[in-house]
Amino acid sequence: MRATTAPKTYRVKSFGCQMNVYDGERMAELLSQQGIAPAPEGAEADLVVLNTCHIREKAVDKVYSDIGRLRREDGTAPLIAVAGCVAQAEGEEIMARAPTVSMVVGPQAYHRLPAMIAEAAAGRRAVDTDMPAETKFDALPARRKVGPGAFLTVQEGCDKFCTYCVVPHTRGAEISRPFADVAAEAQRLVEAGAKELTLIGQNVNAWTGKDANGRAAGLDGLIRHLAELPGLTRIRYTTSHPNDMTEELIAAHGEIEKLMPFLHLPVQSGSDRVLRAMNRSHTTSSYLRTLDRVRAVRPDIALSGDFIVGFPGETEDEFRETLALVEAVGYAQCFSFKYSPRPGTPAATMDGQIAPQEMDERLQRLQAALQRSSLAFNLASVGKRCTVMVERKGKLPGQWLGKSPWLQSVHFEGAAGLGDLVEVELTQGGPNSLHAVMV
Ligand code: SAH
Ligand code: SF4
Ligand code: F3S
């Protein structure tokens, strides 16, 4: 049975990328501003927002099983809103398939949630997948309370149309938030307690704008400006596209101390034929040249990437080119995925779809290679001194967990607090984390 009462409590569950994490936080702030309270840990919420991801098939299946699980034993359900990229992609289809859902709202329209909740409480279901001209950012409440590390969306959408990917369809065309808006939100985040800002976007390094003097600026200019904020100690950005790594942004890595030595630069495959079929518009050699240029100005840069195995037509030899690329780069960490055919994308109907067992086998081999690479990177850090930003308590008493400049997870014991920047010496490393002692 679909709920039709005004909600007093809410819970937002976000899936997918950092963009969704950010949107989820903004939705929570919006709901709190409406006088709806976050549901206490473990308690049922009157309103549940599922902030969904459409990137791979499994992510979509999860949405429907989550909706099913929200049904209570007596047959009732909370008020349910489906937001995020599945909402954008499936819209009305969700309404038809899931009768307990009251609201479907896309990633560019969630500032309209309060009006939709009022409608839903009156028994009317609503779908809003507009990509309106007015921007949600102007309609959202100011940011108030954040942890030591905060995300800040500066760019949204994608014009690149990789043949496997739904993002250009679910998030729309590339847009950059204005310089002044980003600067103002950054300032508020720092006032609200953030010490580290991660600038985020589907192609964050495609960000462009005009600075306070009306001069054209790229992401490097924005970072230079934010680096002047007192109280802000670390800046990161993600996700970047190889073709948008400008000379100026590369140079910034050698010049701006607050810009952390970490670069997530997805390549997807080590085979130029596969990259062409993916419409990636870069080659393995242009990618490697970019990494060399970054290393020239910042020799200790930690590199990360995304990989897809089993793209239609990928041969064993082409897959081995991916393994060879992994060996050549020496990544600090990576994400790797089995190709998932997405409805409406060109790759979904290409010849040569790879059998699931073949994909499993390739993914295992790739992940083994990536694990070796991360382990080697972490072992090479042992003995180094660095600052760790404390993010949470560790599992053991007196233990803390934080991030090194190279985005490694670091455990240590001692007198510290959340958000502290602690000097440590790295003493021991595994593939996923390191141990350290305070110095
Ligand atoms: N804009 C970013 C990536 C955003 S999506 C970039 O191009 O670098 C995050 C990652 O999901 C991609 O890098 C890719 O590795 C993976 N991905 C996207 N579509 C996929 C699909 N259909 N199947 C499997 N993995 C996919
Ligand atoms: Fe998807 Fe390609 Fe755009 Fe990244 S660049 S979001 S993979 S279409
Ligand atoms: Fe998923 Fe949408 Fe992000 S599809 S990866 S939540 S942009």
Coordinates of C-alpha atoms and ligand atoms in Angstrom, one line a residue, residues 55 157-168 174 202-203 239-242 266 268 278-280 306 308, ligand 2:
I55 CA 25.7 2.8 -14.9
G157 CA 26.9 16.1 -17.5
C158 CA 28.9 14.7 -20.3
D159 CA 29.1 15.3 -24.1
K160 CA 31.6 12.5 -24.8
F161 CA 29.2 9.7 -25.6
C162 CA 31.4 6.7 -25.0
T163 CA 29.5 3.9 -26.8
Y164 CA 28.9 1.9 -23.6
C165 CA 27.8 4.7 -21.3
V166 CA 24.5 6.0 -20.1
V167 CA 25.8 9.1 -18.3
P168 CA 25.2 11.6 -21.2
E174 CA 28.2 19.2 -20.0
Q202 CA 31.3 13.7 -14.6
N203 CA 34.2 15.3 -16.5
T239 CA 36.6 12.3 -12.3
S240 CA 38.7 13.6 -15.1
H241 CA 38.9 12.7 -18.7
P242 CA 42.2 12.2 -20.5
P266 CA 40.2 6.5 -16.4
Q268 CA 39.1 1.9 -19.8
M278 CA 34.4 2.8 -27.3
N279 CA 34.6 6.2 -28.9
R280 CA 37.1 7.3 -26.2
D306 CA 38.8 2.8 -14.4
I308 CA 36.1 -2.2 -18.5
Ligands
SF4_2 FE1 30.5 8.0 -19.7 FE2 32.5 8.4 -21.4 FE3 31.1 10.5 -20.5 FE4 32.7 9.1 -18.9 S1 33.3 10.3 -20.7 S2 30.7 9.8 -18.4 S3 32.5 7.1 -19.6 S4 30.3 8.9 -21.8

